[in-house]
Coordinates of C-alpha atoms in Angstrom, one line a residue:
M1 CA 52.6 -9.3 30.1
P2 CA 53.2 -11.9 27.4
Q3 CA 56.4 -13.9 27.5
P4 CA 58.3 -15.0 24.5
T5 CA 58.3 -18.6 23.3
A6 CA 61.5 -20.7 23.0
A7 CA 61.9 -19.3 19.5
G8 CA 61.8 -15.7 20.8
A9 CA 58.4 -14.8 19.4
V10 CA 55.0 -14.2 21.1
P11 CA 52.0 -15.4 19.0
G12 CA 49.5 -12.6 19.1
V13 CA 48.7 -9.1 17.9
E14 CA 51.4 -6.5 17.7
L15 CA 51.2 -2.7 17.5
V16 CA 53.8 -1.4 15.0
P17 CA 54.1 2.1 13.5
T18 CA 53.2 2.1 9.8
S19 CA 56.5 3.9 9.1
E20 CA 58.3 0.7 9.9
L21 CA 56.4 -1.4 7.5
T22 CA 56.4 -1.9 3.7
I23 CA 53.6 -3.0 1.5
E24 CA 53.8 -6.0 -0.8
A25 CA 51.1 -5.9 -3.5
T26 CA 49.5 -9.3 -3.2
W27 CA 45.8 -8.4 -3.4
D28 CA 44.6 -9.2 -6.9
M29 CA 41.1 -10.6 -6.4
A30 CA 38.0 -10.9 -8.6
G31 CA 35.9 -9.2 -5.8
M32 CA 36.6 -6.8 -3.0
R33 CA 39.3 -5.2 -5.1
G34 CA 38.9 -1.9 -3.4
T35 CA 39.8 -3.1 0.1
G36 CA 43.6 -2.9 -0.7
S37 CA 44.2 -5.9 1.5
D38 CA 47.9 -6.2 0.6
T39 CA 50.6 -7.8 2.7
L40 CA 52.3 -5.7 5.3
V41 CA 56.0 -6.6 5.7
A42 CA 58.1 -5.9 8.8
K43 CA 61.8 -6.6 8.5
G44 CA 64.1 -6.2 11.5
V45 CA 61.4 -4.5 13.5
F46 CA 61.6 -4.7 17.3
V47 CA 58.2 -4.8 19.1
P48 CA 58.4 -4.3 22.9
Y49 CA 56.3 -6.6 25.1
H50 CA 53.9 -3.8 26.1
R51 CA 52.8 -3.5 22.4
I52 CA 51.9 -7.1 22.2
R53 CA 48.6 -8.9 23.0
T54 CA 48.6 -12.7 22.9
F55 CA 45.8 -14.4 21.1
S56 CA 44.6 -15.9 24.3
D57 CA 44.3 -12.5 25.9
V58 CA 42.4 -11.2 22.9
L59 CA 39.9 -14.0 23.1
T60 CA 39.3 -13.9 26.9
D61 CA 40.1 -10.4 28.2
H62 CA 36.9 -8.9 26.7
E63 CA 34.9 -10.0 29.8
R64 CA 36.9 -7.7 32.0
A65 CA 36.8 -4.6 29.8
G66 CA 35.3 -1.4 31.2
E67 CA 33.6 -0.1 28.0
P68 CA 30.6 -2.0 26.6
L69 CA 32.1 -2.1 23.1
Y70 CA 35.2 -4.0 24.3
R71 CA 33.1 -6.5 26.2
I72 CA 31.8 -8.0 23.0
P73 CA 33.2 -11.5 22.4
P74 CA 35.6 -11.5 19.3
G75 CA 33.5 -14.2 17.6
S76 CA 30.4 -12.0 17.8
L77 CA 32.2 -9.2 15.9
T78 CA 31.7 -11.3 12.8
L79 CA 28.3 -9.5 12.7
T80 CA 30.1 -6.4 11.4
S81 CA 31.4 -8.4 8.5
L82 CA 27.9 -9.0 7.2
A83 CA 27.1 -5.3 6.9
P84 CA 28.8 -4.8 3.5
L85 CA 27.2 -8.0 2.2
F86 CA 23.8 -7.0 3.4
G87 CA 24.2 -3.6 1.7
A88 CA 25.4 -5.2 -1.6
A89 CA 22.4 -7.5 -1.7
R90 CA 20.0 -4.6 -1.0
A91 CA 21.6 -2.6 -3.8
V92 CA 21.2 -5.4 -6.3
F93 CA 17.6 -5.8 -5.2
R94 CA 16.9 -2.0 -5.6
T95 CA 18.6 -1.9 -9.0
T96 CA 16.6 -5.0 -10.2
V97 CA 13.3 -3.6 -9.1
E98 CA 14.1 -0.3 -10.9
T99 CA 14.9 -2.3 -14.1
V100 CA 11.7 -4.2 -13.9
G101 CA 9.7 -1.1 -13.2
R102 CA 11.1 0.6 -16.3
G103 CA 9.3 -1.9 -18.5
K104 CA 12.3 -3.8 -19.7
P105 CA 11.2 -6.5 -22.2
M106 CA 11.8 -10.2 -21.5
A107 CA 14.0 -11.5 -24.2
M108 CA 13.1 -14.7 -26.1
S109 CA 9.7 -14.6 -24.6
L110 CA 6.1 -13.6 -25.4
H111 CA 6.0 -11.4 -22.3
R112 CA 6.3 -7.8 -23.3
R113 CA 7.8 -6.8 -19.9
L114 CA 9.7 -8.6 -17.2
A115 CA 6.9 -7.6 -14.9
D116 CA 4.5 -9.7 -16.9
S117 CA 6.4 -12.9 -16.1
P118 CA 5.2 -14.9 -13.1
S119 CA 8.7 -16.4 -12.7
V120 CA 10.2 -12.9 -12.4
L121 CA 7.7 -11.8 -9.8
A122 CA 8.3 -15.0 -7.9
A123 CA 12.1 -14.4 -8.0
L124 CA 11.6 -10.9 -6.7
A125 CA 9.4 -12.1 -3.9
D126 CA 11.8 -14.9 -2.9
A127 CA 14.8 -12.5 -3.0
A128 CA 13.1 -10.0 -0.9
T129 CA 12.2 -12.7 1.7
L130 CA 15.7 -14.0 1.8
I131 CA 17.1 -10.5 2.4
D132 CA 14.5 -9.9 5.1
S133 CA 15.4 -13.2 6.7
A134 CA 19.1 -12.2 6.8
A135 CA 18.1 -8.9 8.4
L136 CA 16.0 -10.6 11.0
H137 CA 18.7 -13.0 12.1
L138 CA 21.4 -10.3 12.2
T139 CA 19.1 -7.9 14.1
R140 CA 18.4 -10.6 16.7
S141 CA 22.1 -11.3 17.3
A142 CA 23.1 -7.7 17.3
E143 CA 20.4 -6.9 19.9
A144 CA 21.5 -9.8 22.1
V145 CA 25.2 -8.9 21.9
D146 CA 24.5 -5.2 22.7
T147 CA 22.3 -6.1 25.7
A148 CA 24.9 -8.5 27.1
A149 CA 27.7 -6.0 26.7
A150 CA 25.7 -3.1 28.3
A151 CA 24.8 -5.3 31.2
S152 CA 28.4 -6.6 31.8
A153 CA 27.0 -10.1 31.4
A154 CA 29.2 -12.7 29.7
P155 CA 27.1 -14.4 27.0
T156 CA 26.8 -18.1 27.4
L157 CA 28.3 -20.5 24.9
L158 CA 24.9 -21.2 23.5
E159 CA 24.3 -17.5 22.9
R160 CA 27.7 -17.0 21.3
V161 CA 27.5 -19.9 18.9
R162 CA 24.0 -18.8 17.9
V163 CA 25.5 -15.5 16.7
R164 CA 27.9 -17.5 14.5
M165 CA 24.9 -19.5 13.2
D166 CA 22.9 -16.4 12.5
V167 CA 25.9 -14.9 10.6
G168 CA 26.5 -18.0 8.5
Y169 CA 22.8 -18.4 7.7
A170 CA 22.4 -14.7 6.8
S171 CA 25.4 -15.0 4.5
T172 CA 23.8 -17.9 2.7
C173 CA 20.5 -16.1 2.4
L174 CA 22.1 -13.0 0.8
R175 CA 24.0 -15.1 -1.7
Q176 CA 20.9 -16.9 -2.7
A177 CA 18.9 -13.7 -3.1
V178 CA 21.5 -12.2 -5.4
Q179 CA 21.6 -15.3 -7.5
L180 CA 17.9 -15.0 -8.1
L181 CA 18.2 -11.3 -8.9
L182 CA 21.0 -11.9 -11.4
T183 CA 18.8 -14.3 -13.3
V184 CA 16.1 -11.6 -13.5
N185 CA 18.6 -9.0 -14.8
G186 CA 19.9 -11.4 -17.4
A187 CA 23.4 -11.7 -19.0
G188 CA 23.6 -7.9 -19.5
S189 CA 24.1 -7.5 -15.7
F190 CA 27.5 -9.1 -16.2
S191 CA 28.8 -6.2 -18.3
R192 CA 31.9 -4.8 -16.8
S193 CA 30.2 -1.4 -16.7
A194 CA 27.2 -2.7 -14.7
S195 CA 27.2 -2.1 -11.0
V196 CA 25.2 -5.3 -10.3
Q197 CA 28.1 -7.6 -11.3
R198 CA 30.5 -5.6 -9.0
Y199 CA 28.1 -6.1 -6.1
W200 CA 27.9 -9.8 -6.9
R201 CA 31.7 -10.2 -7.1
D202 CA 32.2 -8.4 -3.8
L203 CA 29.5 -10.4 -2.0
E204 CA 30.7 -13.8 -3.3
T205 CA 34.3 -13.0 -2.4
A206 CA 33.4 -11.7 1.1
A207 CA 31.1 -14.6 1.8
R208 CA 34.1 -16.9 1.6
H209 CA 35.7 -15.3 4.6
P210 CA 36.4 -18.0 7.2
T211 CA 34.4 -16.2 9.9
L212 CA 31.3 -16.3 7.8
N213 CA 31.6 -20.1 7.0
P214 CA 28.0 -21.5 7.4
G215 CA 29.6 -24.9 7.9
L216 CA 30.6 -23.8 11.4
A217 CA 26.9 -23.6 12.3
R218 CA 27.4 -27.1 13.6
M219 CA 28.8 -25.4 16.7
Y220 CA 25.2 -24.4 17.4
G221 CA 23.9 -27.9 17.1
R222 CA 26.6 -29.1 19.5
A223 CA 25.7 -26.4 22.0
L224 CA 22.0 -27.2 21.8
V225 CA 22.7 -30.7 23.2
G226 CA 25.2 -29.5 25.8
D227 CA 28.4 -30.4 23.9
E228 CA 30.9 -27.6 24.6
R229 CA 33.8 -29.0 22.5
P230 CA 35.3 -26.1 20.5
V231 CA 35.1 -26.0 16.7
S232 CA 36.6 -22.6 16.3
P233 CA 38.5 -20.3 18.6
M234 CA 36.4 -17.3 17.4
V235 CA 33.2 -17.9 19.4

């Protein structure tokens, strides 16, 4: 059972009834506006010790869990964060292919249709490949995590940081793919009524979440040479 610090607080995760909380409207973002990620405020709320998990427990107790789902290392759960980004990128790709297929003309060009432009066709091919690359990396990591959890085998540090590398790389691929597709769609895709710009705003906002930071892929490089110094607690 966690013990309080000198200041009387235990750093960790607390279970508190929602009836004892108030909501402060602080979520006013360009993207992900529908998540409603406002601030929960607890004033004068007492939380008993049995409703508290320290961060150290959260990061290490998964290895002793009975159910496979709860044996997944917290850092590997970042895979789930990529699902909405992957879906958004696929939606932009589908919408763009439909637009090109309808014979939309290419403005300020001698090409009668977008489909007649080699640059448009190359952009579609590159975007499709980037989305496929993201899917391959995410599938590899998801299968590795599922296999380890089902076998009650604790993934090695190298296996865990590879998940973080796959996630960061996939995030970058999806962002690059959508950039290409936005150029194909043209300025009209930024109309407030267009679904494409909403997908773009959501993806670009979500991709900045710290757990998806591609810069932390250096953890993988360290692990490849046997350096186990931590870069992030979420591994």
